[in-house]
Amino acid sequence: MDIPNLSFEFFPPKTPEGAVKLRTARQQLYAYRPKFCSVTFGAGGSTQEGTLMTVREIAAEGMAAAPHLSCIGASYDSVRALLQGYRAEGIRRIVALRGDLPSGYGIGGEFHHARDLVEFIRAETGDWFHIEVAAYHETHPQARSPQEDLRHFIEKMRAGADSAITQYFFNSDAYFRFIDEVGAAGMSVPIVPGIMPITNASQLLRFSDVCGAEVPRWIRLRLQSFGDDRASILAFGREVVADLCDQLLAGGAPGLHIYTLNHAAPALDLLQDLGGR
Ligand code: FAD
C-alpha cells in the first residue's frame, strides 16, 4: 500500500552514538519514500543546535526536513533568527508549536499560543514555509473545554497553518469526529493522524497520562497483563496499531505521521503490515 503523506518524526540525538544509530534508522525508513521527516525541538529551545544539525543532515540526504519550533518563552528576535536560518538552508516546512516549559520557568516570552507563532511566521516569511500545527482531537490537557479547544484549533488554522498532525491515539472514533467538527466549521485542511508504535508498555502508559493521549482501558489492561513479557507486548502492540492505521486510512485519513522515537524497526513492521493487507 502506498501511503500518501507519510512522515516520520525524530528527536535530536544526545550522543555521537545516537547520531550514528539515527542515520542508519533514517536510511531504512527512506525506503518508504516519506513526504518529510520532522525533528523535535526541546522546551525553551534546549535542543536548538541538535534540531538544526539533524535537520541539516536530513536535507543533505536529499529528504525534505521539517524542524519543530516551539515558541513559549521565546522572543520575536530569537524566532526571527531561527526562521532566517532555516530559510537560508532551503527548509520549506515547519511544525509550529506552543511547547511546554518545565515547571519553574514561568511563562515569559513574547508568544502565548501556537497561533501567535503561526501569525508571526506568516508575517515574517509570507508563503515560504508550509506550516504544520498540532491537533489534540482528544482535547489538549490544559484546555478549559473541548469546545474552546476546538475553537482555538480553528483559529490557529485560520491564522495561516496549512495542515495539522495529531497527538497519538488508539481510538479512531474521536479522530473522525474531530475531522467532522473541523469540516463543519468550514475548514478543509489535512489533519494527519500521529501514530505511536507500541514498544514499551510502562513508558507509554506513564507518558500518555500527562500528554493528553487516551489509552483505551482494554489496551491498558492487556499491556499490563503481559508484565515483562516483551515479545507479547510487541506482538499485541503491532496488531493494535496496524488495525488502527487500517481503519484510519480506510476512513479517509490523509496520511500517517509516525513517532519513531528514533527507532526504525517498529515503524518498518507497521508499514510492512499495512503493505501486506
Ligand atoms: P496551542 O495551540 O497554543 O494550544 C495549547 C493550549 O492553549 C490548548 O489548551 C488550547 O486550547 C489553548 N489555547 C490556544 N489558543 C488560545 C487562546 N487564544 N486563548 C486561550 N487559550 C488558548 N512540544 C515541544 O516542546 N517540542 C516539540 O518538538 C513538540 N512536537 C510536537 C509535535 C506534535 C505533532 C504534537 C501533537 C505535539 C508536539 N509538542 C512538542 C507538544 C506541544 O508543544 C504541547 O502539547 C503543548 O502543550 C501544546 O502545543 P500546541 O502547539 O498545540 O499549543
CSV table of C-alpha atoms and ligand atoms in Angstrom, one decimal:
chain,number,residue,atom,x,y,z
A,1,MET,CA,0.0,0.0,0.0
A,2,ASP,CA,1.4,3.4,-0.9
A,3,ILE,CA,0.6,5.8,1.9
A,4,PRO,CA,0.2,9.4,0.8
A,5,ASN,CA,1.5,12.0,3.2
A,6,LEU,CA,3.7,9.6,5.1
A,7,SER,CA,6.1,11.3,7.5
A,8,PHE,CA,8.5,10.3,10.3
A,9,GLU,CA,9.4,12.2,13.5
A,10,PHE,CA,12.8,12.0,15.2
A,11,PHE,CA,14.3,13.8,18.1
A,12,PRO,CA,17.8,15.3,18.1
A,13,PRO,CA,20.2,12.6,19.3
A,14,LYS,CA,22.1,13.4,22.5
A,15,THR,CA,25.3,11.5,21.8
A,16,PRO,CA,27.5,10.7,18.7
A,17,GLU,CA,26.5,7.0,19.0
A,18,GLY,CA,22.8,8.1,19.0
A,19,ALA,CA,23.5,10.2,15.8
A,20,VAL,CA,25.1,7.2,14.1
A,21,LYS,CA,22.1,5.0,15.0
A,22,LEU,CA,19.6,7.6,13.8
A,23,ARG,CA,21.4,7.8,10.5
A,24,THR,CA,21.0,4.1,10.0
A,25,ALA,CA,17.4,4.2,11.0
A,26,ARG,CA,16.7,7.0,8.6
A,27,GLN,CA,18.2,5.2,5.7
A,28,GLN,CA,15.9,2.2,6.4
A,29,LEU,CA,12.9,4.4,6.7
A,30,TYR,CA,13.6,6.3,3.5
A,31,ALA,CA,12.7,3.2,1.5
A,32,TYR,CA,9.1,4.1,2.2
A,33,ARG,CA,9.5,7.5,0.5
A,34,PRO,CA,8.2,9.8,3.3
A,35,LYS,CA,6.9,13.2,2.3
A,36,PHE,CA,9.1,14.7,5.0
A,37,CYS,CA,10.9,13.9,8.2
A,38,SER,CA,10.4,16.2,11.2
A,39,VAL,CA,12.8,16.9,14.1
A,40,THR,CA,11.5,17.9,17.6
A,41,PHE,CA,12.6,21.0,19.5
A,42,GLY,CA,13.2,20.8,23.2
A,43,ALA,CA,11.2,23.0,25.5
A,44,GLY,CA,12.6,26.5,25.8
A,45,GLY,CA,14.9,25.9,22.9
A,46,SER,CA,17.0,23.4,24.8
A,47,THR,CA,17.8,21.3,21.7
A,48,GLN,CA,18.1,24.2,19.2
A,49,GLU,CA,21.5,23.2,18.0
A,50,GLY,CA,20.7,19.5,17.8
A,51,THR,CA,17.5,20.2,15.9
A,52,LEU,CA,19.3,22.3,13.4
A,53,MET,CA,22.1,19.7,13.0
A,54,THR,CA,19.7,16.9,12.5
A,55,VAL,CA,17.6,18.9,10.0
A,56,ARG,CA,20.7,19.7,8.0
A,57,GLU,CA,21.7,16.0,7.9
A,58,ILE,CA,18.2,15.0,6.6
A,59,ALA,CA,18.3,17.8,4.0
A,60,ALA,CA,21.8,16.7,2.9
A,61,GLU,CA,20.4,13.1,2.5
A,62,GLY,CA,18.0,14.6,-0.1
A,63,MET,CA,14.9,14.3,2.1
A,64,ALA,CA,12.5,17.1,3.0
A,65,ALA,CA,13.2,18.1,6.6
A,66,ALA,CA,10.8,19.9,8.9
A,67,PRO,CA,12.1,21.4,12.1
A,68,HIS,CA,9.6,21.7,15.0
A,69,LEU,CA,9.7,25.1,16.6
A,70,SER,CA,8.1,25.8,19.9
A,71,CYS,CA,7.5,29.4,20.9
A,72,ILE,CA,6.7,29.5,24.6
A,73,GLY,CA,9.3,31.6,26.4
A,74,ALA,CA,10.9,32.8,23.1
A,75,SER,CA,11.4,36.3,21.9
A,76,TYR,CA,10.4,37.7,18.5
A,77,ASP,CA,14.1,38.2,17.7
A,78,SER,CA,15.2,34.7,18.6
A,79,VAL,CA,12.4,33.2,16.5
A,80,ARG,CA,13.1,35.6,13.6
A,81,ALA,CA,16.7,34.5,13.6
A,82,LEU,CA,15.8,30.8,13.6
A,83,LEU,CA,13.4,31.3,10.7
A,84,GLN,CA,16.0,33.2,8.7
A,85,GLY,CA,18.5,30.4,9.4
A,86,TYR,CA,16.1,27.7,8.2
A,87,ARG,CA,15.2,29.8,5.1
A,88,ALA,CA,18.9,30.2,4.3
A,89,GLU,CA,19.2,26.4,4.5
A,90,GLY,CA,16.4,25.9,2.0
A,91,ILE,CA,14.0,24.4,4.6
A,92,ARG,CA,10.4,24.8,3.4
A,93,ARG,CA,8.3,23.2,6.1
A,94,ILE,CA,8.0,24.0,9.9
A,95,VAL,CA,6.0,22.3,12.6
A,96,ALA,CA,4.8,25.3,14.7
A,97,LEU,CA,4.0,24.6,18.4
A,98,ARG,CA,3.5,26.4,21.6
A,99,GLY,CA,5.6,23.9,23.6
A,100,ASP,CA,5.6,23.3,27.3
A,101,LEU,CA,8.1,24.9,29.6
A,102,PRO,CA,9.3,22.8,32.5
A,103,SER,CA,7.8,23.9,35.8
A,104,GLY,CA,9.7,26.7,37.4
A,105,TYR,CA,10.4,28.5,34.1
A,106,GLY,CA,7.4,30.9,34.5
A,107,ILE,CA,5.7,31.9,31.2
A,108,GLY,CA,7.6,35.0,30.0
A,109,GLY,CA,8.4,35.3,26.3
A,110,GLU,CA,6.5,37.2,23.6
A,111,PHE,CA,4.4,34.3,22.3
A,112,HIS,CA,1.5,32.8,24.3
A,113,HIS,CA,-0.1,30.2,22.0
A,114,ALA,CA,0.9,28.4,18.8
A,115,ARG,CA,-1.5,30.7,16.9
A,116,ASP,CA,0.8,33.7,17.7
A,117,LEU,CA,3.7,31.7,16.2
A,118,VAL,CA,1.8,30.9,13.0
A,119,GLU,CA,0.9,34.5,12.6
A,120,PHE,CA,4.5,35.6,13.2
A,121,ILE,CA,5.9,33.1,10.6
A,122,ARG,CA,3.4,34.3,8.0
A,123,ALA,CA,4.1,37.9,8.7
A,124,GLU,CA,7.9,37.4,8.6
A,125,THR,CA,8.2,34.9,5.7
A,126,GLY,CA,5.0,35.0,3.7
A,127,ASP,CA,4.3,31.7,2.0
A,128,TRP,CA,7.9,30.4,2.2
A,129,PHE,CA,7.1,27.8,4.8
A,130,HIS,CA,4.4,25.1,4.7
A,131,ILE,CA,3.2,25.3,8.4
A,132,GLU,CA,2.1,22.2,10.3
A,133,VAL,CA,0.5,22.6,13.7
A,134,ALA,CA,-0.5,20.2,16.4
A,135,ALA,CA,-4.1,18.9,16.8
A,136,TYR,CA,-5.4,17.5,20.0
A,137,HIS,CA,-8.6,15.7,18.9
A,138,GLU,CA,-9.0,14.1,22.3
A,139,THR,CA,-8.7,17.6,23.8
A,140,HIS,CA,-5.5,19.3,25.0
A,141,PRO,CA,-4.8,18.5,28.7
A,142,GLN,CA,-4.9,22.2,29.6
A,143,ALA,CA,-8.0,23.1,27.6
A,144,ARG,CA,-10.9,24.7,29.5
A,145,SER,CA,-13.4,22.7,27.5
A,146,PRO,CA,-13.4,20.6,24.3
A,147,GLN,CA,-15.4,23.3,22.5
A,148,GLU,CA,-12.9,26.0,23.4
A,149,ASP,CA,-10.0,23.8,22.4
A,150,LEU,CA,-11.7,23.2,19.0
A,151,ARG,CA,-12.3,26.9,18.6
A,152,HIS,CA,-8.6,27.6,19.3
A,153,PHE,CA,-7.5,25.0,16.9
A,154,ILE,CA,-9.7,26.5,14.1
A,155,GLU,CA,-8.3,30.0,14.9
A,156,LYS,CA,-4.8,28.5,14.6
A,157,MET,CA,-5.6,27.1,11.2
A,158,ARG,CA,-7.2,30.4,10.1
A,159,ALA,CA,-4.0,32.2,11.2
A,160,GLY,CA,-2.2,30.5,8.3
A,161,ALA,CA,-1.4,26.9,9.1
A,162,ASP,CA,-1.5,24.5,6.1
A,163,SER,CA,-2.0,21.2,7.8
A,164,ALA,CA,-2.0,19.5,11.2
A,165,ILE,CA,-0.6,16.5,12.9
A,166,THR,CA,-2.5,14.9,15.8
A,167,GLN,CA,-1.3,13.8,19.2
A,168,TYR,CA,-1.0,10.0,19.1
A,169,PHE,CA,-4.1,7.9,20.0
A,170,PHE,CA,-5.5,4.4,19.8
A,171,ASN,CA,-9.2,5.0,19.1
A,172,SER,CA,-10.3,6.2,15.7
A,173,ASP,CA,-13.8,7.5,16.8
A,174,ALA,CA,-12.5,10.7,18.3
A,175,TYR,CA,-10.3,11.4,15.3
A,176,PHE,CA,-13.2,11.1,12.8
A,177,ARG,CA,-15.5,13.1,15.0
A,178,PHE,CA,-12.9,15.9,15.2
A,179,ILE,CA,-12.5,15.9,11.4
A,180,ASP,CA,-16.2,16.3,11.0
A,181,GLU,CA,-16.3,19.1,13.5
A,182,VAL,CA,-13.5,21.0,11.9
A,183,GLY,CA,-15.2,20.5,8.5
A,184,ALA,CA,-18.5,21.8,9.9
A,185,ALA,CA,-16.6,24.9,10.9
A,186,GLY,CA,-15.8,25.4,7.3
A,187,MET,CA,-12.1,24.3,7.4
A,188,SER,CA,-10.9,21.6,5.0
A,189,VAL,CA,-7.3,21.1,5.9
A,190,PRO,CA,-5.4,17.8,6.0
A,191,ILE,CA,-5.2,16.6,9.6
A,192,VAL,CA,-2.8,13.7,9.6
A,193,PRO,CA,-3.0,11.2,12.5
A,194,GLY,CA,0.1,10.9,14.6
A,195,ILE,CA,0.9,7.2,15.2
A,196,MET,CA,2.8,5.8,18.1
A,197,PRO,CA,4.0,2.2,17.7
A,198,ILE,CA,3.7,0.3,21.0
A,199,THR,CA,7.0,-1.0,22.2
A,200,ASN,CA,7.4,-0.1,25.8
A,201,ALA,CA,4.2,-0.5,27.8
A,202,SER,CA,5.1,1.1,31.1
A,203,GLN,CA,6.6,4.1,29.4
A,204,LEU,CA,3.7,4.5,27.1
A,205,LEU,CA,1.1,4.3,29.9
A,206,ARG,CA,3.0,6.8,32.1
A,207,PHE,CA,3.6,9.3,29.3
A,208,SER,CA,0.0,9.1,27.9
A,209,ASP,CA,-1.4,10.1,31.3
A,210,VAL,CA,0.3,13.5,31.1
A,211,CYS,CA,0.2,14.4,27.4
A,212,GLY,CA,-3.5,14.2,26.5
A,213,ALA,CA,-3.5,10.7,24.8
A,214,GLU,CA,-6.0,8.2,26.0
A,215,VAL,CA,-5.0,4.6,26.1
A,216,PRO,CA,-8.3,2.7,26.0
A,217,ARG,CA,-9.0,0.5,29.1
A,218,TRP,CA,-8.9,-2.8,27.2
A,219,ILE,CA,-5.5,-1.9,25.7
A,220,ARG,CA,-4.1,-0.8,29.1
A,221,LEU,CA,-5.3,-3.9,30.8
A,222,ARG,CA,-3.9,-6.2,28.1
A,223,LEU,CA,-0.5,-4.4,28.2
A,224,GLN,CA,-0.4,-4.6,32.0
A,225,SER,CA,-1.2,-8.3,31.9
A,226,PHE,CA,1.9,-9.0,29.9
A,227,GLY,CA,4.2,-7.8,32.7
A,228,ASP,CA,7.8,-8.1,31.5
A,229,ASP,CA,6.9,-10.3,28.5
A,230,ARG,CA,8.3,-8.0,25.9
A,231,ALA,CA,7.6,-10.3,23.0
A,232,SER,CA,3.9,-10.4,23.8
A,233,ILE,CA,3.8,-6.6,24.2
A,234,LEU,CA,5.4,-6.1,20.8
A,235,ALA,CA,3.1,-8.6,19.1
A,236,PHE,CA,-0.1,-7.2,20.6
A,237,GLY,CA,1.0,-3.6,20.1
A,238,ARG,CA,1.9,-4.3,16.5
A,239,GLU,CA,-1.6,-5.8,15.8
A,240,VAL,CA,-3.5,-3.0,17.6
A,241,VAL,CA,-1.6,-0.2,15.8
A,242,ALA,CA,-1.8,-1.8,12.4
A,243,ASP,CA,-5.6,-2.2,12.8
A,244,LEU,CA,-5.9,1.4,13.9
A,245,CYS,CA,-4.0,2.6,10.8
A,246,ASP,CA,-6.1,0.4,8.5
A,247,GLN,CA,-9.3,2.0,10.0
A,248,LEU,CA,-7.9,5.5,9.6
A,249,LEU,CA,-6.7,5.1,6.0
A,250,ALA,CA,-9.9,3.3,5.0
A,251,GLY,CA,-11.9,6.1,6.6
A,252,GLY,CA,-10.1,8.7,4.6
A,253,ALA,CA,-7.2,9.9,6.8
A,254,PRO,CA,-4.9,11.9,4.5
A,255,GLY,CA,-1.7,10.1,5.6
A,256,LEU,CA,0.3,8.9,8.7
A,257,HIS,CA,2.9,10.7,10.8
A,258,ILE,CA,4.9,8.1,12.7
A,259,TYR,CA,6.5,9.0,16.1
A,260,THR,CA,9.6,6.8,15.6
A,261,LEU,CA,11.4,7.7,18.9
A,262,ASN,CA,14.5,7.3,16.6
A,263,HIS,CA,13.9,3.5,16.1
A,264,ALA,CA,13.3,2.2,12.6
A,265,ALA,CA,12.1,-1.3,13.4
A,266,PRO,CA,8.6,-0.6,14.9
A,267,ALA,CA,7.8,1.8,12.0
A,268,LEU,CA,9.1,-0.7,9.4
A,269,ASP,CA,7.0,-3.5,11.0
A,270,LEU,CA,3.9,-1.3,10.9
A,271,LEU,CA,4.4,-0.3,7.2
A,272,GLN,CA,5.1,-3.9,6.3
A,273,ASP,CA,1.8,-4.9,8.0
A,274,LEU,CA,-0.1,-2.2,6.2
A,275,GLY,CA,1.5,-3.1,2.9
A,276,GLY,CA,0.6,-6.7,3.2
A,277,ARG,CA,-3.1,-6.0,3.8
B,1,FAD,P1,-1.7,25.7,21.4
B,1,FAD,O1,-2.3,25.5,20.0
B,1,FAD,O2,-1.2,27.1,21.7
B,1,FAD,O3,-2.7,25.2,22.5
B,1,FAD,C1,-2.3,25.0,23.8
B,1,FAD,C2,-3.4,25.2,24.8
B,1,FAD,O4,-3.8,26.6,24.8
B,1,FAD,C3,-4.7,24.4,24.4
B,1,FAD,O5,-5.3,24.0,25.6
B,1,FAD,C4,-5.5,25.5,23.7
B,1,FAD,O6,-6.9,25.2,23.8
B,1,FAD,C5,-5.2,26.8,24.4
B,1,FAD,N1,-5.3,28.0,23.6
B,1,FAD,C6,-4.9,28.1,22.3
B,1,FAD,N2,-5.1,29.4,21.9
B,1,FAD,C7,-5.7,30.0,23.0
B,1,FAD,C8,-6.1,31.4,23.2
B,1,FAD,N3,-6.1,32.3,22.2
B,1,FAD,N4,-6.6,31.7,24.4
B,1,FAD,C9,-6.7,30.8,25.4
B,1,FAD,N5,-6.3,29.5,25.3
B,1,FAD,C10,-5.8,29.1,24.1
B,1,FAD,N6,6.5,20.2,22.2
B,1,FAD,C11,7.8,20.6,22.2
B,1,FAD,O7,8.2,21.3,23.2
B,1,FAD,N7,8.6,20.3,21.2
B,1,FAD,C12,8.2,19.6,20.1
B,1,FAD,O8,9.0,19.4,19.2
B,1,FAD,C13,6.9,19.2,20.0
B,1,FAD,N8,6.4,18.5,19.0
B,1,FAD,C14,5.1,18.1,18.9
B,1,FAD,C15,4.6,17.5,17.7
B,1,FAD,C16,3.3,17.2,17.6
B,1,FAD,C17,2.8,16.6,16.3
B,1,FAD,C18,2.4,17.4,18.7
B,1,FAD,C19,1.0,16.9,18.6
B,1,FAD,C20,2.9,18.0,19.9
B,1,FAD,C21,4.2,18.4,20.0
B,1,FAD,N9,4.7,19.0,21.1
B,1,FAD,C22,6.0,19.5,21.1
B,1,FAD,C23,3.9,19.2,22.3
B,1,FAD,C24,3.1,20.6,22.3
B,1,FAD,O9,4.1,21.6,22.2
B,1,FAD,C25,2.4,20.7,23.6
B,1,FAD,O10,1.4,19.7,23.7
B,1,FAD,C26,1.8,22.0,24.0
B,1,FAD,O11,1.1,21.8,25.3
B,1,FAD,C27,0.7,22.4,23.1
B,1,FAD,O12,1.1,22.9,21.9
B,1,FAD,P2,0.2,23.5,20.8
B,1,FAD,O13,1.0,23.9,19.7
B,1,FAD,O14,-1.0,22.5,20.5
B,1,FAD,O15,-0.4,24.7,21.6
